[in-house]
């Protein structure tokens, strides 16, 4: 039973926050409706929250190098009606649910661009790339001037294709767009409504999809707490925001543990994670990447994130994950993966070369002769036999269950 949690895991956060939600609802009931719906109040709050979001629109300056690794954007992207049906609607709206100030559609005749909208959302540091895509596609529905469902679906399809072509190496971006289209547009109930009502329902479903996707990270953090015990040592690789959320939740629960962080070459993302953990007063030891085997006997478990979870139950993640899993497996150390379900992708790599390359520049600190070939791939594939469990917002899964979940997600 420990290996497969029920799909109602999405209620974990709602259960813990029930008293707080009741208090919020009670307070809101005492506020006049005109104040709650005041456009001026909403506009002021939006402007205040997004006053620092006026940076120039991000673009992909070099299509030969993965846009993710050029901009340090976050990876992510997917969901099921079964899961969404069980999740409660969020009380109120999170500040990150408010669109950036400079992304409002229809500003004095300026043409709406889904890529610009996507890049505006990506400026929020804690928002995953796939969730930013979901927000952008929801904006397409709101700003659309289509008069029929067919026109609107064609417009959404074109917008989705534009986002996926912005960075073809991003697994989560592609998966997030595909799942958005799958969930939002495929409902027979829309065939029996007038277009205005149908469009309103689409907007409602799109916003709920975004809200639940945003909550996924916290759900994963709650599910993983049972596996982190006092006195344990955890090895992490590079920087993963969902892994950071797992460790942050454990620290806030006053669990005593220490973390070994790999450096995460070539971009040294492990340094960033070690800095974040230091702020939480978590004991941290920084390792060079090649010291993993040397330090593995100190480790009780390995926690990694994922760029994508594939049909076999394996993962595609930052370069070096595969060799860490190999070492851990040979020394009987569990390898746990923390990944949102919108990273589940319809891919089935057979080997390391059987996936689209995601390239990134590598600086060795010294000149490299022109005749020397440099491996610039940014990620590798870890087969499922080297993974112990996957912590997702759908529950705690064994790698063998992933294919079943993918079937339900995409059917």
CSV table of C-alpha atoms in Angstrom, one decimal:
chain,number,residue,atom,x,y,z
A,1,UNK,CA,0.0,0.0,0.0
A,2,UNK,CA,2.9,2.3,0.6
A,3,UNK,CA,3.9,2.1,-3.0
A,4,UNK,CA,0.7,3.5,-4.5
A,5,UNK,CA,-1.2,6.3,-2.9
A,6,UNK,CA,-4.8,6.9,-3.8
A,7,UNK,CA,-5.6,9.5,-6.4
A,8,UNK,CA,-7.2,11.7,-3.7
A,9,UNK,CA,-3.7,12.8,-2.7
A,10,UNK,CA,-4.7,16.2,-4.0
A,11,UNK,CA,-6.8,16.6,-1.0
A,12,UNK,CA,-3.8,16.5,1.4
A,13,UNK,CA,-3.2,20.3,1.2
A,14,UNK,CA,-6.9,21.1,1.4
A,15,UNK,CA,-7.3,19.0,4.5
A,16,UNK,CA,-4.4,20.6,6.3
A,17,UNK,CA,-5.6,24.1,5.3
A,18,UNK,CA,-9.3,23.5,6.0
A,19,UNK,CA,-9.4,25.7,9.1
A,20,UNK,CA,-7.6,28.4,7.3
A,21,UNK,CA,-9.9,28.1,4.3
A,22,UNK,CA,-13.0,28.3,6.5
A,23,UNK,CA,-11.7,31.4,8.2
A,24,UNK,CA,-11.0,33.0,4.8
A,25,UNK,CA,-14.5,32.1,3.5
A,26,UNK,CA,-16.1,33.5,6.7
A,27,UNK,CA,-14.2,36.7,6.4
A,28,UNK,CA,-15.1,37.0,2.7
A,29,UNK,CA,-18.8,36.5,3.5
A,30,UNK,CA,-18.7,39.7,5.6
A,31,UNK,CA,-17.3,41.8,2.8
A,32,UNK,CA,-19.8,43.5,0.4
A,33,UNK,CA,-19.9,41.9,-3.0
A,34,UNK,CA,-19.2,45.3,-4.7
A,35,UNK,CA,-15.9,45.4,-2.8
A,36,UNK,CA,-14.9,41.9,-3.7
A,37,UNK,CA,-15.5,42.5,-7.3
A,38,UNK,CA,-14.2,46.0,-7.6
A,39,UNK,CA,-12.3,46.4,-10.8
A,40,UNK,CA,-10.2,49.3,-9.3
A,41,UNK,CA,-9.2,47.1,-6.4
A,42,UNK,CA,-8.2,44.2,-8.7
A,43,UNK,CA,-6.3,46.5,-11.0
A,44,UNK,CA,-4.4,48.1,-8.1
A,45,UNK,CA,-3.4,44.7,-6.6
A,46,UNK,CA,-2.3,43.5,-10.0
A,47,UNK,CA,-0.2,46.5,-10.7
A,48,UNK,CA,1.4,46.4,-7.3
A,49,UNK,CA,2.3,42.7,-7.5
A,50,UNK,CA,3.7,43.0,-11.1
A,51,UNK,CA,5.5,46.3,-10.9
A,52,UNK,CA,8.8,44.5,-11.2
A,53,UNK,CA,7.7,42.4,-14.2
A,54,UNK,CA,8.4,44.9,-16.9
A,55,UNK,CA,11.6,43.3,-18.3
A,56,UNK,CA,12.0,42.9,-22.0
A,57,UNK,CA,10.2,40.0,-23.5
A,58,UNK,CA,12.4,36.9,-23.5
A,59,UNK,CA,13.2,35.2,-26.8
A,60,UNK,CA,15.2,32.3,-28.0
A,61,UNK,CA,18.4,34.0,-29.3
A,62,UNK,CA,20.0,30.8,-30.5
A,63,UNK,CA,17.8,27.9,-31.8
A,64,UNK,CA,20.8,25.6,-31.8
A,65,UNK,CA,21.1,25.7,-28.0
A,66,UNK,CA,18.2,24.7,-25.8
A,67,UNK,CA,16.2,27.8,-24.8
A,68,UNK,CA,15.8,26.4,-21.3
A,69,UNK,CA,19.5,26.4,-20.8
A,70,UNK,CA,19.9,29.8,-22.3
A,71,UNK,CA,17.4,31.5,-20.0
A,72,UNK,CA,17.6,29.1,-16.9
A,73,UNK,CA,13.8,28.7,-17.2
A,74,UNK,CA,12.2,26.0,-15.2
A,75,UNK,CA,11.2,22.7,-16.7
A,76,UNK,CA,7.7,21.3,-16.4
A,77,UNK,CA,4.3,20.2,-18.2
A,78,UNK,CA,0.3,17.4,-17.8
A,79,UNK,CA,-3.0,16.1,-16.0
A,80,UNK,CA,-6.2,14.0,-16.0
A,81,UNK,CA,-9.9,14.7,-15.5
A,82,UNK,CA,-10.0,12.1,-12.8
A,83,UNK,CA,-7.4,14.0,-10.8
A,84,UNK,CA,-9.0,17.4,-11.5
A,85,UNK,CA,-12.4,16.1,-10.5
A,86,UNK,CA,-11.1,15.2,-7.0
A,87,UNK,CA,-9.2,18.4,-6.4
A,88,UNK,CA,-11.1,21.2,-4.6
A,89,UNK,CA,-11.2,24.6,-6.2
A,90,UNK,CA,-8.7,26.9,-4.6
A,91,UNK,CA,-10.2,29.5,-2.2
A,92,UNK,CA,-9.3,32.9,-3.6
A,93,UNK,CA,-6.4,33.3,-6.0
A,94,UNK,CA,-2.7,33.0,-5.5
A,95,UNK,CA,-0.7,36.2,-6.4
A,96,UNK,CA,1.0,34.2,-9.1
A,97,UNK,CA,-2.4,33.6,-10.7
A,98,UNK,CA,-2.6,37.3,-11.6
A,99,UNK,CA,-1.2,38.0,-15.1
A,100,UNK,CA,1.8,40.2,-15.5
A,101,UNK,CA,0.8,43.9,-16.0
A,102,UNK,CA,2.3,44.1,-19.5
A,103,UNK,CA,0.5,41.0,-20.7
A,104,UNK,CA,-3.0,42.4,-20.9
A,105,UNK,CA,-4.6,41.5,-24.3
A,106,UNK,CA,-6.1,44.2,-26.4
A,107,UNK,CA,-3.9,47.2,-25.3
A,108,UNK,CA,-4.7,49.9,-27.8
A,109,UNK,CA,-4.8,47.5,-30.8
A,110,UNK,CA,-1.6,45.6,-30.0
A,111,UNK,CA,-1.8,42.2,-31.5
A,112,UNK,CA,-1.9,39.4,-28.9
A,113,UNK,CA,1.1,37.0,-29.0
A,114,UNK,CA,0.9,33.8,-27.1
A,115,UNK,CA,4.8,33.6,-27.1
A,116,UNK,CA,5.0,37.1,-25.5
A,117,UNK,CA,2.3,36.1,-23.0
A,118,UNK,CA,4.2,32.9,-22.2
A,119,UNK,CA,7.5,34.8,-21.7
A,120,UNK,CA,5.7,37.3,-19.4
A,121,UNK,CA,4.5,34.5,-17.2
A,122,UNK,CA,8.0,32.9,-17.2
A,123,UNK,CA,9.4,36.1,-15.5
A,124,UNK,CA,7.8,34.9,-12.3
A,125,UNK,CA,10.7,33.0,-10.7
A,126,UNK,CA,8.6,30.2,-9.0
A,127,UNK,CA,6.4,29.5,-11.9
A,128,UNK,CA,7.2,26.3,-13.9
A,129,UNK,CA,7.6,26.5,-17.6
A,130,UNK,CA,4.7,24.3,-18.4
A,131,UNK,CA,2.4,26.2,-16.0
A,132,UNK,CA,3.4,29.4,-17.7
A,133,UNK,CA,2.4,27.8,-21.0
A,134,UNK,CA,-1.0,26.8,-19.5
A,135,UNK,CA,-1.5,30.4,-18.3
A,136,UNK,CA,-0.7,31.7,-21.8
A,137,UNK,CA,-3.1,29.3,-23.5
A,138,UNK,CA,-5.8,30.3,-21.1
A,139,UNK,CA,-5.2,33.9,-22.1
A,140,UNK,CA,-5.6,32.9,-25.8
A,141,UNK,CA,-9.2,31.8,-24.9
A,142,UNK,CA,-9.9,35.0,-23.1
A,143,UNK,CA,-8.6,37.2,-25.8
A,144,UNK,CA,-10.0,35.2,-28.7
A,145,UNK,CA,-12.4,36.9,-31.2
A,146,UNK,CA,-13.6,33.6,-32.6
A,147,UNK,CA,-17.3,33.2,-33.1
A,148,UNK,CA,-17.5,29.4,-33.2
A,149,UNK,CA,-16.0,26.5,-31.3
A,150,UNK,CA,-14.2,25.3,-34.4
A,151,UNK,CA,-12.5,28.6,-34.9
A,152,UNK,CA,-11.5,28.7,-31.2
A,153,UNK,CA,-10.1,25.2,-31.3
A,154,UNK,CA,-8.1,26.0,-34.4
A,155,UNK,CA,-6.8,29.2,-32.8
A,156,UNK,CA,-5.8,27.2,-29.6
A,157,UNK,CA,-4.1,24.6,-31.7
A,158,UNK,CA,-2.0,27.2,-33.5
A,159,UNK,CA,-1.1,28.8,-30.2
A,160,UNK,CA,-0.1,25.5,-28.8
A,161,UNK,CA,2.1,24.7,-31.8
A,162,UNK,CA,3.8,28.1,-31.5
A,163,UNK,CA,4.7,27.5,-27.9
A,164,UNK,CA,6.0,24.0,-28.6
A,165,UNK,CA,8.1,25.3,-31.5
A,166,UNK,CA,9.6,28.0,-29.3
A,167,UNK,CA,11.8,25.3,-27.7
A,168,UNK,CA,11.4,21.9,-29.2
A,169,UNK,CA,13.8,20.4,-26.6
A,170,UNK,CA,11.6,21.1,-23.6
A,171,UNK,CA,9.7,17.9,-22.7
A,172,UNK,CA,7.5,19.6,-20.1
A,173,UNK,CA,6.5,22.5,-22.4
A,174,UNK,CA,5.3,20.0,-25.1
A,175,UNK,CA,3.5,17.8,-22.6
A,176,UNK,CA,1.9,20.7,-20.9
A,177,UNK,CA,0.5,22.1,-24.1
A,178,UNK,CA,-0.7,18.7,-25.3
A,179,UNK,CA,-2.5,18.0,-22.0
A,180,UNK,CA,-4.1,21.4,-21.9
A,181,UNK,CA,-5.5,20.8,-25.4
A,182,UNK,CA,-6.7,17.3,-24.3
A,183,UNK,CA,-8.4,18.4,-21.1
A,184,UNK,CA,-9.8,21.8,-22.0
A,185,UNK,CA,-11.3,21.2,-25.5
A,186,UNK,CA,-12.5,17.6,-25.4
A,187,UNK,CA,-15.9,17.7,-23.6
A,188,UNK,CA,-19.2,16.6,-25.2
A,189,UNK,CA,-21.1,19.0,-23.0
A,190,UNK,CA,-19.9,21.9,-25.1
A,191,UNK,CA,-21.8,20.6,-28.2
A,192,UNK,CA,-25.1,21.4,-26.5
A,193,UNK,CA,-24.4,25.0,-25.4
A,194,UNK,CA,-24.4,28.4,-27.1
A,195,UNK,CA,-20.9,29.7,-28.0
A,196,UNK,CA,-20.8,32.3,-25.2
A,197,UNK,CA,-21.5,29.7,-22.5
A,198,UNK,CA,-19.2,27.2,-24.0
A,199,UNK,CA,-16.3,29.8,-24.1
A,200,UNK,CA,-17.0,30.7,-20.5
A,201,UNK,CA,-16.8,27.0,-19.5
A,202,UNK,CA,-13.5,26.6,-21.5
A,203,UNK,CA,-12.0,29.6,-19.6
A,204,UNK,CA,-13.2,28.1,-16.3
A,205,UNK,CA,-11.6,24.7,-17.1
A,206,UNK,CA,-8.4,26.3,-18.3
A,207,UNK,CA,-8.1,28.3,-15.0
A,208,UNK,CA,-8.7,25.2,-12.9
A,209,UNK,CA,-6.1,23.3,-14.9
A,210,UNK,CA,-3.6,26.0,-14.1
A,211,UNK,CA,-4.5,26.2,-10.4
A,212,UNK,CA,-4.2,22.5,-9.8
A,213,UNK,CA,-0.9,22.3,-11.8
A,214,UNK,CA,0.5,25.1,-9.6
A,215,UNK,CA,-0.4,23.2,-6.5
A,216,UNK,CA,1.3,20.0,-7.7
A,217,UNK,CA,4.7,20.9,-6.1
A,218,UNK,CA,3.3,21.2,-2.6
A,219,UNK,CA,1.3,18.0,-2.9
A,220,UNK,CA,4.5,16.1,-3.8
A,221,UNK,CA,6.3,17.7,-0.9
A,222,UNK,CA,3.6,16.4,1.5
A,223,UNK,CA,3.6,12.9,0.0
A,224,UNK,CA,7.3,12.5,0.4
A,225,UNK,CA,7.6,13.5,4.1
A,226,UNK,CA,6.9,9.9,5.3
A,227,UNK,CA,10.1,8.8,3.6
A,228,UNK,CA,12.4,11.4,5.2
A,229,UNK,CA,13.4,10.4,8.7
A,230,UNK,CA,15.5,12.0,11.5
A,231,UNK,CA,19.2,11.5,11.1
A,232,UNK,CA,19.1,10.6,7.4
A,233,UNK,CA,21.5,11.9,4.7
A,234,UNK,CA,20.1,12.8,1.3
A,235,UNK,CA,22.0,13.1,-1.9
A,236,UNK,CA,20.6,15.6,-4.5
A,237,UNK,CA,21.8,16.5,-7.9
A,238,UNK,CA,21.7,20.0,-9.4
A,239,UNK,CA,18.8,22.3,-8.7
A,240,UNK,CA,15.2,21.1,-8.8
A,241,UNK,CA,12.5,23.3,-7.4
A,242,UNK,CA,10.2,20.4,-6.5
A,243,UNK,CA,13.1,18.7,-4.6
A,244,UNK,CA,13.8,22.0,-2.9
A,245,UNK,CA,10.1,22.1,-1.8
A,246,UNK,CA,10.4,18.5,-0.5
A,247,UNK,CA,13.4,19.4,1.6
A,248,UNK,CA,12.0,22.8,2.7
A,249,UNK,CA,8.8,21.1,3.9
A,250,UNK,CA,10.9,18.6,5.9
A,251,UNK,CA,12.9,21.3,7.5
A,252,UNK,CA,9.8,23.3,8.4
A,253,UNK,CA,8.5,20.1,10.0
A,254,UNK,CA,11.6,20.2,12.2
A,255,UNK,CA,13.1,17.0,10.8
A,256,UNK,CA,16.8,16.6,11.4
A,257,UNK,CA,18.7,15.6,8.2
A,258,UNK,CA,21.6,16.6,6.2
A,259,UNK,CA,22.0,17.0,2.4
A,260,UNK,CA,24.9,16.2,0.1
A,261,UNK,CA,24.7,18.5,-3.0
A,262,UNK,CA,26.5,17.8,-6.2
A,263,UNK,CA,28.1,20.8,-7.9
A,264,UNK,CA,25.9,20.3,-11.0
A,265,UNK,CA,28.5,21.1,-13.7
A,266,UNK,CA,28.6,22.8,-16.1
A,267,UNK,CA,26.2,25.5,-14.8
A,268,UNK,CA,26.8,24.7,-11.1
A,269,UNK,CA,23.1,24.6,-10.2
A,270,UNK,CA,24.0,22.6,-7.1
A,271,UNK,CA,25.6,25.7,-5.7
A,272,UNK,CA,22.2,27.4,-5.9
A,273,UNK,CA,20.5,24.6,-4.1
A,274,UNK,CA,23.1,24.6,-1.4
A,275,UNK,CA,22.6,28.3,-0.9
A,276,UNK,CA,18.8,27.8,-0.6
A,277,UNK,CA,19.2,25.0,2.0
A,278,UNK,CA,21.6,27.1,4.0
A,279,UNK,CA,18.9,29.7,4.4
A,280,UNK,CA,16.8,27.0,6.0
A,281,UNK,CA,19.6,26.0,8.4
A,282,UNK,CA,19.8,22.6,6.8
A,283,UNK,CA,23.4,21.1,7.1
A,284,UNK,CA,24.8,20.9,3.6
A,285,UNK,CA,27.9,19.4,2.1
A,286,UNK,CA,28.9,20.3,-1.4
A,287,UNK,CA,30.5,17.6,-3.7
A,288,UNK,CA,32.2,17.8,-7.0
A,289,UNK,CA,30.2,15.6,-9.4
A,290,UNK,CA,32.9,12.9,-9.7
A,291,UNK,CA,32.8,12.4,-5.9
A,292,UNK,CA,29.4,10.7,-5.9
A,293,UNK,CA,30.7,7.1,-5.6
A,294,UNK,CA,33.2,8.2,-3.0
A,295,UNK,CA,30.4,9.7,-0.8
A,296,UNK,CA,27.6,7.1,-1.5
A,297,UNK,CA,28.3,5.1,1.7
A,298,UNK,CA,27.3,8.1,3.7
A,299,UNK,CA,23.9,8.4,1.9
A,300,UNK,CA,20.6,7.0,3.0
A,301,UNK,CA,18.6,8.0,-0.1
A,302,UNK,CA,18.9,9.9,-3.4
A,303,UNK,CA,16.4,12.6,-4.4
A,304,UNK,CA,16.3,14.0,-7.9
A,305,UNK,CA,13.9,15.9,-10.1
A,306,UNK,CA,13.1,15.2,-13.7
A,307,UNK,CA,12.8,17.1,-17.0
A,308,UNK,CA,10.4,14.4,-18.1
A,309,UNK,CA,9.0,11.0,-17.1
A,310,UNK,CA,8.7,8.6,-20.0
A,311,UNK,CA,6.4,5.7,-20.8
A,312,UNK,CA,8.9,3.1,-19.5
A,313,UNK,CA,8.9,4.6,-16.1
A,314,UNK,CA,12.4,6.0,-16.6
A,315,UNK,CA,13.3,9.7,-16.4
A,316,UNK,CA,15.1,12.2,-18.5
A,317,UNK,CA,17.0,14.6,-16.3
A,318,UNK,CA,20.1,16.7,-15.9
A,319,UNK,CA,23.3,15.1,-17.1
A,320,UNK,CA,24.8,12.9,-14.4
A,321,UNK,CA,21.6,11.5,-13.0
A,322,UNK,CA,22.1,8.2,-14.8
A,323,UNK,CA,25.5,7.6,-13.3
A,324,UNK,CA,24.3,8.6,-9.8
A,325,UNK,CA,21.4,6.1,-10.1
A,326,UNK,CA,23.8,3.4,-11.2
A,327,UNK,CA,26.1,3.9,-8.2
A,328,UNK,CA,23.1,4.1,-5.8
A,329,UNK,CA,21.7,0.9,-7.2
A,330,UNK,CA,24.9,-1.0,-6.9
A,331,UNK,CA,25.1,0.1,-3.2
A,332,UNK,CA,21.4,-0.7,-2.4
A,333,UNK,CA,20.5,3.0,-1.9
A,334,UNK,CA,16.9,4.0,-2.8
A,335,UNK,CA,16.6,6.6,-5.6
A,336,UNK,CA,13.5,8.7,-5.4
A,337,UNK,CA,12.2,11.0,-8.1
A,338,UNK,CA,10.0,14.1,-7.5
A,339,UNK,CA,8.1,15.1,-10.6
A,340,UNK,CA,4.8,16.8,-11.4
A,341,UNK,CA,2.5,14.7,-13.5
A,342,UNK,CA,2.5,17.3,-16.2
A,343,UNK,CA,6.0,16.1,-17.0
A,344,UNK,CA,4.7,12.7,-18.1
A,345,UNK,CA,5.5,12.5,-21.8
A,346,UNK,CA,4.7,10.1,-24.6
A,347,UNK,CA,8.3,9.2,-25.2
A,348,UNK,CA,10.0,5.8,-25.1
A,349,UNK,CA,13.8,6.2,-25.4
A,350,UNK,CA,15.7,3.0,-26.0
A,351,UNK,CA,19.1,4.5,-25.2
A,352,UNK,CA,21.0,7.7,-24.4
A,353,UNK,CA,21.0,8.9,-28.0
A,354,UNK,CA,17.3,8.1,-28.7
A,355,UNK,CA,15.9,11.5,-27.7
A,356,UNK,CA,16.1,15.1,-29.0
A,357,UNK,CA,19.3,16.7,-27.9
A,358,UNK,CA,19.2,19.6,-25.5
A,359,UNK,CA,22.5,21.4,-25.9
A,360,UNK,CA,24.2,23.9,-23.6
A,361,UNK,CA,27.5,25.7,-23.8
A,362,UNK,CA,30.3,24.4,-21.6
A,363,UNK,CA,33.1,26.5,-20.2
A,364,UNK,CA,36.2,24.5,-19.2
A,365,UNK,CA,38.0,27.6,-18.0
A,366,UNK,CA,40.8,27.0,-20.5
A,367,UNK,CA,41.0,27.2,-24.3
A,368,UNK,CA,40.0,23.9,-26.0
A,369,UNK,CA,41.7,23.0,-29.3
A,370,UNK,CA,39.4,23.2,-32.3
A,371,UNK,CA,40.0,19.6,-33.1
A,372,UNK,CA,38.7,18.4,-29.7
A,373,UNK,CA,35.1,17.4,-29.8
A,374,UNK,CA,33.1,18.5,-26.7
A,375,UNK,CA,29.9,16.7,-25.5
A,376,UNK,CA,27.3,19.4,-24.9
A,377,UNK,CA,24.2,17.4,-24.2
A,378,UNK,CA,22.4,18.7,-21.2
A,379,UNK,CA,20.6,15.6,-20.0
A,380,UNK,CA,20.6,11.8,-19.9
A,381,UNK,CA,18.1,9.0,-19.6
A,382,UNK,CA,17.8,6.9,-16.5
A,383,UNK,CA,16.1,3.5,-17.1
A,384,UNK,CA,13.3,2.5,-14.6
A,385,UNK,CA,15.2,-0.4,-13.1
A,386,UNK,CA,17.5,2.0,-11.3
A,387,UNK,CA,14.6,4.0,-9.8
A,388,UNK,CA,12.8,3.1,-6.6
A,389,UNK,CA,9.7,5.4,-6.4
A,390,UNK,CA,8.3,8.4,-8.1
A,391,UNK,CA,6.6,11.1,-6.0
A,392,UNK,CA,4.0,12.8,-8.1
A,393,UNK,CA,0.8,14.7,-7.5
A,394,UNK,CA,-1.1,11.6,-8.7
A,395,UNK,CA,0.4,9.7,-5.8
A,396,UNK,CA,3.5,7.7,-5.0
A,397,UNK,CA,4.2,5.4,-8.0
A,398,UNK,CA,6.5,2.6,-8.8
A,399,UNK,CA,8.1,3.0,-12.2
A,400,UNK,CA,6.0,0.1,-13.6
A,401,UNK,CA,2.8,2.1,-12.9
A,402,UNK,CA,3.8,5.1,-15.0
A,403,UNK,CA,2.6,3.6,-18.3
A,404,UNK,CA,-0.9,3.1,-16.9
A,405,UNK,CA,-1.0,6.7,-15.7
A,406,UNK,CA,0.1,7.9,-19.1
A,407,UNK,CA,-2.6,6.0,-20.8
A,408,UNK,CA,-5.2,7.6,-18.5
A,409,UNK,CA,-3.7,11.1,-19.0
A,410,UNK,CA,-3.8,11.0,-22.8
A,411,UNK,CA,-6.9,8.9,-23.6
